[in-house]
């Protein structure tokens, strides 16, 4: 679980969220409260595009970012939203304390 560059504080905070979710899940399970973490990979969002070099053609950058992902494409906000919807649904009623990676197999 790491970011695209070496950002120790970013990576540490992501790791801490997983531990936090497990602790919260364990403590609150008797009350029917679940806690999970979604860990997105390379996701194409307007926020990410703000940091892109303006001189690089968007198509070239999209290909470069997609090449980082074993599934061959960048994720979308819908991919992350669908993971959140699953975790919030009745189908995930017995799912708690997990880190759900939505990263196209980058962390596999």
PDB file of N, CA and C in Angstrom:
ATOM      1  N   UNK A   1       0.858  -1.148   0.000  1.00  0.00           N
ATOM      2  CA  UNK A   1       0.000   0.000   0.000  1.00  0.00           C
ATOM      3  C   UNK A   1       0.907   1.214   0.000  1.00  0.00           C
ATOM      4  N   UNK A   2       1.061   1.822  -1.163  1.00  0.00           N
ATOM      5  CA  UNK A   2       1.894   3.011  -1.223  1.00  0.00           C
ATOM      6  C   UNK A   2       1.393   3.920  -2.318  1.00  0.00           C
ATOM      7  N   UNK A   3       1.786   5.173  -2.214  1.00  0.00           N
ATOM      8  CA  UNK A   3       1.414   6.158  -3.204  1.00  0.00           C
ATOM      9  C   UNK A   3       2.312   6.048  -4.418  1.00  0.00           C
ATOM     10  N   UNK A   4       2.071   6.898  -5.418  1.00  0.00           N
ATOM     11  CA  UNK A   4       2.843   6.822  -6.651  1.00  0.00           C
ATOM     12  C   UNK A   4       4.286   7.272  -6.482  1.00  0.00           C
ATOM     13  N   UNK A   5       4.579   8.007  -5.451  1.00  0.00           N
ATOM     14  CA  UNK A   5       5.926   8.484  -5.177  1.00  0.00           C
ATOM     15  C   UNK A   5       6.259   8.129  -3.740  1.00  0.00           C
ATOM     16  N   UNK A   6       7.455   8.431  -3.334  1.00  0.00           N
ATOM     17  CA  UNK A   6       7.856   8.133  -1.964  1.00  0.00           C
ATOM     18  C   UNK A   6       7.437   9.273  -1.044  1.00  0.00           C
ATOM     19  N   UNK A   7       6.269   9.143  -0.468  1.00  0.00           N
ATOM     20  CA  UNK A   7       5.744  10.114   0.488  1.00  0.00           C
ATOM     21  C   UNK A   7       5.490   9.383   1.798  1.00  0.00           C
ATOM     22  N   UNK A   8       6.504   9.282   2.653  1.00  0.00           N
ATOM     23  CA  UNK A   8       6.341   8.498   3.883  1.00  0.00           C
ATOM     24  C   UNK A   8       5.143   8.910   4.728  1.00  0.00           C
ATOM     25  N   UNK A   9       4.873  10.194   4.852  1.00  0.00           N
ATOM     26  CA  UNK A   9       3.745  10.612   5.690  1.00  0.00           C
ATOM     27  C   UNK A   9       2.419  10.163   5.081  1.00  0.00           C
ATOM     28  N   UNK A  10       2.302  10.226   3.762  1.00  0.00           N
ATOM     29  CA  UNK A  10       1.093   9.770   3.076  1.00  0.00           C
ATOM     30  C   UNK A  10       0.910   8.265   3.284  1.00  0.00           C
ATOM     31  N   UNK A  11       1.983   7.517   3.076  1.00  0.00           N
ATOM     32  CA  UNK A  11       1.909   6.070   3.212  1.00  0.00           C
ATOM     33  C   UNK A  11       1.625   5.658   4.656  1.00  0.00           C
ATOM     34  N   UNK A  12       2.220   6.358   5.607  1.00  0.00           N
ATOM     35  CA  UNK A  12       1.976   6.044   7.019  1.00  0.00           C
ATOM     36  C   UNK A  12       0.526   6.308   7.397  1.00  0.00           C
ATOM     37  N   UNK A  13      -0.037   7.390   6.869  1.00  0.00           N
ATOM     38  CA  UNK A  13      -1.432   7.698   7.200  1.00  0.00           C
ATOM     39  C   UNK A  13      -2.374   6.654   6.608  1.00  0.00           C
ATOM     40  N   UNK A  14      -2.074   6.161   5.397  1.00  0.00           N
ATOM     41  CA  UNK A  14      -2.907   5.111   4.813  1.00  0.00           C
ATOM     42  C   UNK A  14      -2.825   3.830   5.642  1.00  0.00           C
ATOM     43  N   UNK A  15      -1.635   3.482   6.080  1.00  0.00           N
ATOM     44  CA  UNK A  15      -1.474   2.283   6.906  1.00  0.00           C
ATOM     45  C   UNK A  15      -2.200   2.443   8.239  1.00  0.00           C
ATOM     46  N   UNK A  16      -2.131   3.629   8.806  1.00  0.00           N
ATOM     47  CA  UNK A  16      -2.794   3.879  10.093  1.00  0.00           C
ATOM     48  C   UNK A  16      -4.305   3.740   9.973  1.00  0.00           C
ATOM     49  N   UNK A  17      -4.869   4.131   8.837  1.00  0.00           N
ATOM     50  CA  UNK A  17      -6.318   4.005   8.657  1.00  0.00           C
ATOM     51  C   UNK A  17      -6.768   2.549   8.749  1.00  0.00           C
ATOM     52  N   UNK A  18      -5.984   1.649   8.190  1.00  0.00           N
ATOM     53  CA  UNK A  18      -6.329   0.230   8.267  1.00  0.00           C
ATOM     54  C   UNK A  18      -6.337  -0.277   9.695  1.00  0.00           C
ATOM     55  N   UNK A  19      -5.323   0.077  10.453  1.00  0.00           N
ATOM     56  CA  UNK A  19      -5.269  -0.326  11.866  1.00  0.00           C
ATOM     57  C   UNK A  19      -6.415   0.310  12.646  1.00  0.00           C
ATOM     58  N   UNK A  20      -6.693   1.567  12.361  1.00  0.00           N
ATOM     59  CA  UNK A  20      -7.786   2.272  13.033  1.00  0.00           C
ATOM     60  C   UNK A  20      -9.116   1.573  12.758  1.00  0.00           C
ATOM     61  N   UNK A  21      -9.361   1.218  11.493  1.00  0.00           N
ATOM     62  CA  UNK A  21     -10.618   0.545  11.135  1.00  0.00           C
ATOM     63  C   UNK A  21     -10.761  -0.776  11.872  1.00  0.00           C
ATOM     64  N   UNK A  22      -9.684  -1.537  11.977  1.00  0.00           N
ATOM     65  CA  UNK A  22      -9.762  -2.816  12.688  1.00  0.00           C
ATOM     66  C   UNK A  22     -10.086  -2.600  14.164  1.00  0.00           C
ATOM     67  N   UNK A  23      -9.464  -1.606  14.765  1.00  0.00           N
ATOM     68  CA  UNK A  23      -9.735  -1.325  16.184  1.00  0.00           C
ATOM     69  C   UNK A  23     -11.173  -0.880  16.395  1.00  0.00           C
ATOM     70  N   UNK A  24     -11.642   0.027  15.543  1.00  0.00           N
ATOM     71  CA  UNK A  24     -13.019   0.516  15.655  1.00  0.00           C
ATOM     72  C   UNK A  24     -14.001  -0.625  15.400  1.00  0.00           C
ATOM     73  N   UNK A  25     -13.709  -1.465  14.413  1.00  0.00           N
ATOM     74  CA  UNK A  25     -14.594  -2.593  14.101  1.00  0.00           C
ATOM     75  C   UNK A  25     -14.718  -3.536  15.289  1.00  0.00           C
ATOM     76  N   UNK A  26     -13.590  -3.872  15.879  1.00  0.00           N
ATOM     77  CA  UNK A  26     -13.586  -4.802  17.014  1.00  0.00           C
ATOM     78  C   UNK A  26     -14.340  -4.218  18.205  1.00  0.00           C
ATOM     79  N   UNK A  27     -14.093  -2.958  18.491  1.00  0.00           N
ATOM     80  CA  UNK A  27     -14.710  -2.315  19.653  1.00  0.00           C
ATOM     81  C   UNK A  27     -16.214  -2.135  19.490  1.00  0.00           C
ATOM     82  N   UNK A  28     -16.657  -1.866  18.260  1.00  0.00           N
ATOM     83  CA  UNK A  28     -18.065  -1.527  18.044  1.00  0.00           C
ATOM     84  C   UNK A  28     -18.915  -2.652  17.475  1.00  0.00           C
ATOM     85  N   UNK A  29     -18.316  -3.792  17.180  1.00  0.00           N
ATOM     86  CA  UNK A  29     -19.075  -4.920  16.628  1.00  0.00           C
ATOM     87  C   UNK A  29     -20.255  -5.329  17.510  1.00  0.00           C
ATOM     88  N   UNK A  30     -20.102  -5.356  18.833  1.00  0.00           N
ATOM     89  CA  UNK A  30     -21.247  -5.738  19.670  1.00  0.00           C
ATOM     90  C   UNK A  30     -22.442  -4.795  19.536  1.00  0.00           C
ATOM     91  N   UNK A  31     -22.199  -3.607  19.025  1.00  0.00           N
ATOM     92  CA  UNK A  31     -23.272  -2.618  18.862  1.00  0.00           C
ATOM     93  C   UNK A  31     -23.808  -2.579  17.429  1.00  0.00           C
ATOM     94  N   UNK A  32     -23.350  -3.499  16.594  1.00  0.00           N
ATOM     95  CA  UNK A  32     -23.811  -3.548  15.212  1.00  0.00           C
ATOM     96  C   UNK A  32     -23.181  -2.497  14.315  1.00  0.00           C
ATOM     97  N   UNK A  33     -22.091  -1.903  14.766  1.00  0.00           N
ATOM     98  CA  UNK A  33     -21.409  -0.867  13.981  1.00  0.00           C
ATOM     99  C   UNK A  33     -20.225  -1.501  13.266  1.00  0.00           C
ATOM    100  N   UNK A  34     -20.147  -1.254  11.965  1.00  0.00           N
ATOM    101  CA  UNK A  34     -19.055  -1.780  11.149  1.00  0.00           C
ATOM    102  C   UNK A  34     -18.110  -0.650  10.766  1.00  0.00           C
ATOM    103  N   UNK A  35     -16.845  -0.981  10.545  1.00  0.00           N
ATOM    104  CA  UNK A  35     -15.849   0.004  10.111  1.00  0.00           C
ATOM    105  C   UNK A  35     -14.941  -0.655   9.079  1.00  0.00           C
ATOM    106  N   UNK A  36     -14.799  -0.019   7.940  1.00  0.00           N
ATOM    107  CA  UNK A  36     -13.964  -0.525   6.856  1.00  0.00           C
ATOM    108  C   UNK A  36     -13.222   0.645   6.223  1.00  0.00           C
ATOM    109  N   UNK A  37     -12.206   0.324   5.451  1.00  0.00           N
ATOM    110  CA  UNK A  37     -11.419   1.340   4.758  1.00  0.00           C
ATOM    111  C   UNK A  37     -11.358   0.972   3.284  1.00  0.00           C
ATOM    112  N   UNK A  38     -11.531   1.952   2.423  1.00  0.00           N
ATOM    113  CA  UNK A  38     -11.354   1.762   0.986  1.00  0.00           C
ATOM    114  C   UNK A  38     -10.021   2.385   0.609  1.00  0.00           C
ATOM    115  N   UNK A  39      -9.185   1.599  -0.078  1.00  0.00           N
ATOM    116  CA  UNK A  39      -7.878   2.070  -0.514  1.00  0.00           C
ATOM    117  C   UNK A  39      -7.856   2.138  -2.039  1.00  0.00           C
ATOM    118  N   UNK A  40      -8.115   3.308  -2.599  1.00  0.00           N
ATOM    119  CA  UNK A  40      -8.114   3.432  -4.054  1.00  0.00           C
ATOM    120  C   UNK A  40      -6.699   3.444  -4.620  1.00  0.00           C
ATOM    121  N   UNK A  41      -6.573   2.950  -5.831  1.00  0.00           N
ATOM    122  CA  UNK A  41      -5.297   2.981  -6.538  1.00  0.00           C
ATOM    123  C   UNK A  41      -5.238   4.190  -7.448  1.00  0.00           C
ATOM    124  N   UNK A  42      -4.860   3.965  -8.694  1.00  0.00           N
ATOM    125  CA  UNK A  42      -4.769   5.041  -9.682  1.00  0.00           C
ATOM    126  C   UNK A  42      -6.188   5.340 -10.161  1.00  0.00           C
ATOM    127  N   UNK A  43      -6.731   6.437  -9.671  1.00  0.00           N
ATOM    128  CA  UNK A  43      -8.113   6.816  -9.979  1.00  0.00           C
ATOM    129  C   UNK A  43      -8.098   8.133 -10.746  1.00  0.00           C
ATOM    130  N   UNK A  44      -8.772   8.163 -11.877  1.00  0.00           N
ATOM    131  CA  UNK A  44      -8.850   9.363 -12.705  1.00  0.00           C
ATOM    132  C   UNK A  44      -9.932  10.284 -12.142  1.00  0.00           C
ATOM    133  N   UNK A  45      -9.501  11.375 -11.543  1.00  0.00           N
ATOM    134  CA  UNK A  45     -10.432  12.352 -10.971  1.00  0.00           C
ATOM    135  C   UNK A  45      -9.975  13.763 -11.318  1.00  0.00           C
ATOM    136  N   UNK A  46     -10.865  14.739 -11.251  1.00  0.00           N
ATOM    137  CA  UNK A  46     -10.450  16.131 -11.472  1.00  0.00           C
ATOM    138  C   UNK A  46      -9.359  16.566 -10.492  1.00  0.00           C
ATOM    139  N   UNK A  47      -9.416  16.070  -9.258  1.00  0.00           N
ATOM    140  CA  UNK A  47      -8.393  16.422  -8.265  1.00  0.00           C
ATOM    141  C   UNK A  47      -7.008  15.970  -8.731  1.00  0.00           C
ATOM    142  N   UNK A  48      -6.921  14.753  -9.251  1.00  0.00           N
ATOM    143  CA  UNK A  48      -5.639  14.234  -9.733  1.00  0.00           C
ATOM    144  C   UNK A  48      -5.174  15.038 -10.939  1.00  0.00           C
ATOM    145  N   UNK A  49      -6.087  15.364 -11.821  1.00  0.00           N
ATOM    146  CA  UNK A  49      -5.714  16.090 -13.040  1.00  0.00           C
ATOM    147  C   UNK A  49      -5.166  17.488 -12.751  1.00  0.00           C
ATOM    148  N   UNK A  50      -5.469  18.045 -11.583  1.00  0.00           N
ATOM    149  CA  UNK A  50      -4.915  19.360 -11.224  1.00  0.00           C
ATOM    150  C   UNK A  50      -3.405  19.328 -11.108  1.00  0.00           C
ATOM    151  N   UNK A  51      -2.847  18.168 -10.790  1.00  0.00           N
ATOM    152  CA  UNK A  51      -1.411  18.048 -10.560  1.00  0.00           C
ATOM    153  C   UNK A  51      -0.639  17.580 -11.790  1.00  0.00           C
ATOM    154  N   UNK A  52      -1.338  17.464 -12.904  1.00  0.00           N
ATOM    155  CA  UNK A  52      -0.720  16.945 -14.118  1.00  0.00           C
ATOM    156  C   UNK A  52      -0.006  18.072 -14.859  1.00  0.00           C
ATOM    157  N   UNK A  53       1.126  17.729 -15.434  1.00  0.00           N
ATOM    158  CA  UNK A  53       1.900  18.673 -16.234  1.00  0.00           C
ATOM    159  C   UNK A  53       1.056  19.131 -17.421  1.00  0.00           C
ATOM    160  N   UNK A  54       0.843  20.425 -17.536  1.00  0.00           N
ATOM    161  CA  UNK A  54      -0.007  20.982 -18.595  1.00  0.00           C
ATOM    162  C   UNK A  54       0.578  20.751 -19.983  1.00  0.00           C
ATOM    163  N   UNK A  55       1.883  20.495 -20.076  1.00  0.00           N
ATOM    164  CA  UNK A  55       2.510  20.297 -21.382  1.00  0.00           C
ATOM    165  C   UNK A  55       2.408  18.857 -21.871  1.00  0.00           C
ATOM    166  N   UNK A  56       2.006  17.944 -21.022  1.00  0.00           N
ATOM    167  CA  UNK A  56       1.847  16.548 -21.421  1.00  0.00           C
ATOM    168  C   UNK A  56       0.442  16.349 -21.966  1.00  0.00           C
ATOM    169  N   UNK A  57       0.323  15.827 -23.193  1.00  0.00           N
ATOM    170  CA  UNK A  57      -1.021  15.582 -23.736  1.00  0.00           C
ATOM    171  C   UNK A  57      -1.799  14.634 -22.824  1.00  0.00           C
ATOM    172  N   UNK A  58      -3.057  14.938 -22.544  1.00  0.00           N
ATOM    173  CA  UNK A  58      -3.853  14.092 -21.641  1.00  0.00           C
ATOM    174  C   UNK A  58      -3.897  12.625 -22.061  1.00  0.00           C
ATOM    175  N   UNK A  59      -3.952  12.367 -23.376  1.00  0.00           N
ATOM    176  CA  UNK A  59      -4.022  10.982 -23.847  1.00  0.00           C
ATOM    177  C   UNK A  59      -2.744  10.223 -23.493  1.00  0.00           C
ATOM    178  N   UNK A  60      -1.597  10.883 -23.623  1.00  0.00           N
ATOM    179  CA  UNK A  60      -0.319  10.240 -23.291  1.00  0.00           C
ATOM    180  C   UNK A  60      -0.246   9.954 -21.797  1.00  0.00           C
ATOM    181  N   UNK A  61      -0.707  10.887 -21.012  1.00  0.00           N
ATOM    182  CA  UNK A  61      -0.690  10.698 -19.567  1.00  0.00           C
ATOM    183  C   UNK A  61      -1.647   9.583 -19.152  1.00  0.00           C
ATOM    184  N   UNK A  62      -2.822   9.538 -19.780  1.00  0.00           N
ATOM    185  CA  UNK A  62      -3.779   8.470 -19.477  1.00  0.00           C
ATOM    186  C   UNK A  62      -3.175   7.102 -19.780  1.00  0.00           C
ATOM    187  N   UNK A  63      -2.464   6.979 -20.913  1.00  0.00           N
ATOM    188  CA  UNK A  63      -1.827   5.703 -21.266  1.00  0.00           C
ATOM    189  C   UNK A  63      -0.744   5.340 -20.250  1.00  0.00           C
ATOM    190  N   UNK A  64       0.038   6.342 -19.848  1.00  0.00           N
ATOM    191  CA  UNK A  64       1.115   6.104 -18.885  1.00  0.00           C
ATOM    192  C   UNK A  64       0.552   5.638 -17.543  1.00  0.00           C
ATOM    193  N   UNK A  65      -0.502   6.295 -17.083  1.00  0.00           N
ATOM    194  CA  UNK A  65      -1.105   5.920 -15.799  1.00  0.00           C
ATOM    195  C   UNK A  65      -1.775   4.552 -15.894  1.00  0.00           C
ATOM    196  N   UNK A  66      -2.441   4.272 -17.015  1.00  0.00           N
ATOM    197  CA  UNK A  66      -3.099   2.972 -17.188  1.00  0.00           C
ATOM    198  C   UNK A  66      -2.071   1.843 -17.214  1.00  0.00           C
ATOM    199  N   UNK A  67      -0.879   2.118 -17.731  1.00  0.00           N
ATOM    200  CA  UNK A  67       0.170   1.098 -17.795  1.00  0.00           C
ATOM    201  C   UNK A  67       0.656   0.687 -16.405  1.00  0.00           C
ATOM    202  N   UNK A  68       0.425   1.511 -15.398  1.00  0.00           N
ATOM    203  CA  UNK A  68       0.815   1.174 -14.027  1.00  0.00           C
ATOM    204  C   UNK A  68      -0.102   0.122 -13.409  1.00  0.00           C
ATOM    205  N   UNK A  69      -1.282  -0.046 -13.995  1.00  0.00           N
ATOM    206  CA  UNK A  69      -2.329  -0.883 -13.401  1.00  0.00           C
ATOM    207  C   UNK A  69      -2.408  -2.219 -14.144  1.00  0.00           C
ATOM    208  N   UNK A  70      -2.267  -3.352 -13.446  1.00  0.00           N
ATOM    209  CA  UNK A  70      -2.338  -4.651 -14.109  1.00  0.00           C
ATOM    210  C   UNK A  70      -3.621  -4.873 -14.917  1.00  0.00           C
ATOM    211  N   UNK A  71      -4.733  -4.278 -14.493  1.00  0.00           N
ATOM    212  CA  UNK A  71      -5.981  -4.445 -15.242  1.00  0.00           C
ATOM    213  C   UNK A  71      -6.017  -3.578 -16.494  1.00  0.00           C
ATOM    214  N   UNK A  72      -4.985  -2.740 -16.698  1.00  0.00           N
ATOM    215  CA  UNK A  72      -4.836  -2.005 -17.947  1.00  0.00           C
ATOM    216  C   UNK A  72      -5.612  -0.716 -18.079  1.00  0.00           C
ATOM    217  N   UNK A  73      -6.156  -0.214 -17.003  1.00  0.00           N
ATOM    218  CA  UNK A  73      -6.866   1.065 -17.065  1.00  0.00           C
ATOM    219  C   UNK A  73      -6.818   1.747 -15.710  1.00  0.00           C
ATOM    220  N   UNK A  74      -7.032   3.050 -15.729  1.00  0.00           N
ATOM    221  CA  UNK A  74      -7.183   3.792 -14.487  1.00  0.00           C
ATOM    222  C   UNK A  74      -8.557   3.480 -13.904  1.00  0.00           C
ATOM    223  N   UNK A  75      -8.648   3.566 -12.610  1.00  0.00           N
ATOM    224  CA  UNK A  75      -9.952   3.436 -11.986  1.00  0.00           C
ATOM    225  C   UNK A  75     -10.740   4.722 -12.164  1.00  0.00           C
ATOM    226  N   UNK A  76     -12.023   4.628 -11.898  1.00  0.00           N
ATOM    227  CA  UNK A  76     -12.892   5.804 -11.976  1.00  0.00           C
ATOM    228  C   UNK A  76     -13.506   6.062 -10.602  1.00  0.00           C
ATOM    229  N   UNK A  77     -14.063   7.232 -10.463  1.00  0.00           N
ATOM    230  CA  UNK A  77     -14.771   7.543  -9.219  1.00  0.00           C
ATOM    231  C   UNK A  77     -15.913   6.548  -9.007  1.00  0.00           C
ATOM    232  N   UNK A  78     -16.510   6.063 -10.087  1.00  0.00           N
ATOM    233  CA  UNK A  78     -17.584   5.070  -9.978  1.00  0.00           C
ATOM    234  C   UNK A  78     -17.074   3.761  -9.388  1.00  0.00           C
ATOM    235  N   UNK A  79     -15.850   3.370  -9.736  1.00  0.00           N
ATOM    236  CA  UNK A  79     -15.284   2.146  -9.163  1.00  0.00           C
ATOM    237  C   UNK A  79     -15.207   2.255  -7.645  1.00  0.00           C
ATOM    238  N   UNK A  80     -14.746   3.400  -7.165  1.00  0.00           N
ATOM    239  CA  UNK A  80     -14.630   3.617  -5.717  1.00  0.00           C
ATOM    240  C   UNK A  80     -16.019   3.736  -5.086  1.00  0.00           C
ATOM    241  N   UNK A  81     -16.919   4.453  -5.757  1.00  0.00           N
ATOM    242  CA  UNK A  81     -18.275   4.619  -5.232  1.00  0.00           C
ATOM    243  C   UNK A  81     -18.989   3.276  -5.119  1.00  0.00           C
ATOM    244  N   UNK A  82     -18.808   2.413  -6.111  1.00  0.00           N
ATOM    245  CA  UNK A  82     -19.453   1.095  -6.056  1.00  0.00           C
ATOM    246  C   UNK A  82     -18.911   0.250  -4.908  1.00  0.00           C
ATOM    247  N   UNK A  83     -17.623   0.384  -4.613  1.00  0.00           N
ATOM    248  CA  UNK A  83     -17.058  -0.321  -3.456  1.00  0.00           C
ATOM    249  C   UNK A  83     -17.690   0.193  -2.166  1.00  0.00           C
ATOM    250  N   UNK A  84     -17.847   1.506  -2.070  1.00  0.00           N
ATOM    251  CA  UNK A  84     -18.469   2.098  -0.877  1.00  0.00           C
ATOM    252  C   UNK A  84     -19.929   1.663  -0.754  1.00  0.00           C
ATOM    253  N   UNK A  85     -20.632   1.632  -1.875  1.00  0.00           N
ATOM    254  CA  UNK A  85     -22.031   1.189  -1.846  1.00  0.00           C
ATOM    255  C   UNK A  85     -22.132  -0.261  -1.372  1.00  0.00           C
ATOM    256  N   UNK A  86     -21.217  -1.100  -1.836  1.00  0.00           N
ATOM    257  CA  UNK A  86     -21.224  -2.490  -1.382  1.00  0.00           C
ATOM    258  C   UNK A  86     -21.024  -2.549   0.131  1.00  0.00           C
ATOM    259  N   UNK A  87     -20.006  -1.852   0.635  1.00  0.00           N
ATOM    260  CA  UNK A  87     -19.719  -1.910   2.070  1.00  0.00           C
ATOM    261  C   UNK A  87     -20.870  -1.365   2.910  1.00  0.00           C
ATOM    262  N   UNK A  88     -21.625  -0.430   2.363  1.00  0.00           N
ATOM    263  CA  UNK A  88     -22.756   0.149   3.097  1.00  0.00           C
ATOM    264  C   UNK A  88     -24.032  -0.683   2.951  1.00  0.00           C
ATOM    265  N   UNK A  89     -24.003  -1.677   2.068  1.00  0.00           N
ATOM    266  CA  UNK A  89     -25.214  -2.446   1.774  1.00  0.00           C
ATOM    267  C   UNK A  89     -25.440  -3.582   2.765  1.00  0.00           C
ATOM    268  N   UNK A  90     -26.652  -4.129   2.708  1.00  0.00           N
ATOM    269  CA  UNK A  90     -26.988  -5.294   3.526  1.00  0.00           C
ATOM    270  C   UNK A  90     -26.163  -6.519   3.118  1.00  0.00           C
ATOM    271  N   UNK A  91     -25.724  -6.558   1.853  1.00  0.00           N
ATOM    272  CA  UNK A  91     -24.911  -7.681   1.389  1.00  0.00           C
ATOM    273  C   UNK A  91     -23.575  -7.755   2.125  1.00  0.00           C
ATOM    274  N   UNK A  92     -23.134  -6.648   2.696  1.00  0.00           N
ATOM    275  CA  UNK A  92     -21.867  -6.611   3.439  1.00  0.00           C
ATOM    276  C   UNK A  92     -22.103  -6.548   4.948  1.00  0.00           C
ATOM    277  N   UNK A  93     -23.244  -7.030   5.392  1.00  0.00           N
ATOM    278  CA  UNK A  93     -23.608  -6.927   6.810  1.00  0.00           C
ATOM    279  C   UNK A  93     -22.625  -7.634   7.743  1.00  0.00           C
ATOM    280  N   UNK A  94     -21.875  -8.611   7.229  1.00  0.00           N
ATOM    281  CA  UNK A  94     -20.932  -9.360   8.061  1.00  0.00           C
ATOM    282  C   UNK A  94     -19.484  -9.002   7.714  1.00  0.00           C
ATOM    283  N   UNK A  95     -19.302  -7.884   7.014  1.00  0.00           N
ATOM    284  CA  UNK A  95     -17.973  -7.419   6.606  1.00  0.00           C
ATOM    285  C   UNK A  95     -17.594  -6.243   7.481  1.00  0.00           C
ATOM    286  N   UNK A  96     -16.515  -6.398   8.239  1.00  0.00           N
ATOM    287  CA  UNK A  96     -16.070  -5.306   9.101  1.00  0.00           C
ATOM    288  C   UNK A  96     -14.588  -5.457   9.402  1.00  0.00           C
ATOM    289  N   UNK A  97     -13.908  -4.328   9.463  1.00  0.00           N
ATOM    290  CA  UNK A  97     -12.490  -4.323   9.794  1.00  0.00           C
ATOM    291  C   UNK A  97     -11.578  -4.630   8.627  1.00  0.00           C
ATOM    292  N   UNK A  98     -12.063  -4.421   7.410  1.00  0.00           N
ATOM    293  CA  UNK A  98     -11.236  -4.753   6.245  1.00  0.00           C
ATOM    294  C   UNK A  98     -10.687  -3.504   5.569  1.00  0.00           C
ATOM    295  N   UNK A  99      -9.662  -3.731   4.765  1.00  0.00           N
ATOM    296  CA  UNK A  99      -9.138  -2.728   3.851  1.00  0.00           C
ATOM    297  C   UNK A  99      -9.491  -3.218   2.455  1.00  0.00           C
ATOM    298  N   UNK A 100     -10.415  -2.560   1.798  1.00  0.00           N
ATOM    299  CA  UNK A 100     -10.846  -2.960   0.460  1.00  0.00           C
ATOM    300  C   UNK A 100     -10.048  -2.165  -0.564  1.00  0.00           C
ATOM    301  N   UNK A 101      -9.186  -2.866  -1.269  1.00  0.00           N
ATOM    302  CA  UNK A 101      -8.361  -2.211  -2.279  1.00  0.00           C
ATOM    303  C   UNK A 101      -9.131  -2.136  -3.587  1.00  0.00           C
ATOM    304  N   UNK A 102      -9.257  -0.943  -4.104  1.00  0.00           N
ATOM    305  CA  UNK A 102      -9.905  -0.705  -5.392  1.00  0.00           C
ATOM    306  C   UNK A 102      -8.793  -0.156  -6.283  1.00  0.00           C
ATOM    307  N   UNK A 103      -7.939  -1.088  -6.754  1.00  0.00           N
ATOM    308  CA  UNK A 103      -6.712  -0.644  -7.419  1.00  0.00           C
ATOM    309  C   UNK A 103      -6.348  -1.440  -8.667  1.00  0.00           C
ATOM    310  N   UNK A 104      -7.288  -2.193  -9.205  1.00  0.00           N
ATOM    311  CA  UNK A 104      -7.008  -2.919 -10.441  1.00  0.00           C
ATOM    312  C   UNK A 104      -5.871  -3.919 -10.321  1.00  0.00           C
ATOM    313  N   UNK A 105      -5.687  -4.483  -9.150  1.00  0.00           N
ATOM    314  CA  UNK A 105      -4.666  -5.498  -8.836  1.00  0.00           C
ATOM    315  C   UNK A 105      -3.267  -4.917  -8.654  1.00  0.00           C
ATOM    316  N   UNK A 106      -3.145  -3.615  -8.458  1.00  0.00           N
ATOM    317  CA  UNK A 106      -1.826  -3.014  -8.242  1.00  0.00           C
ATOM    318  C   UNK A 106      -1.146  -3.566  -6.995  1.00  0.00           C
ATOM    319  N   UNK A 107      -1.905  -3.854  -5.966  1.00  0.00           N
ATOM    320  CA  UNK A 107      -1.306  -4.313  -4.711  1.00  0.00           C
ATOM    321  C   UNK A 107      -1.293  -5.833  -4.593  1.00  0.00           C
ATOM    322  N   UNK A 108      -1.717  -6.519  -5.643  1.00  0.00           N
ATOM    323  CA  UNK A 108      -1.757  -7.995  -5.606  1.00  0.00           C
ATOM    324  C   UNK A 108      -0.356  -8.579  -5.692  1.00  0.00           C
TER     325      UNK A 108
END
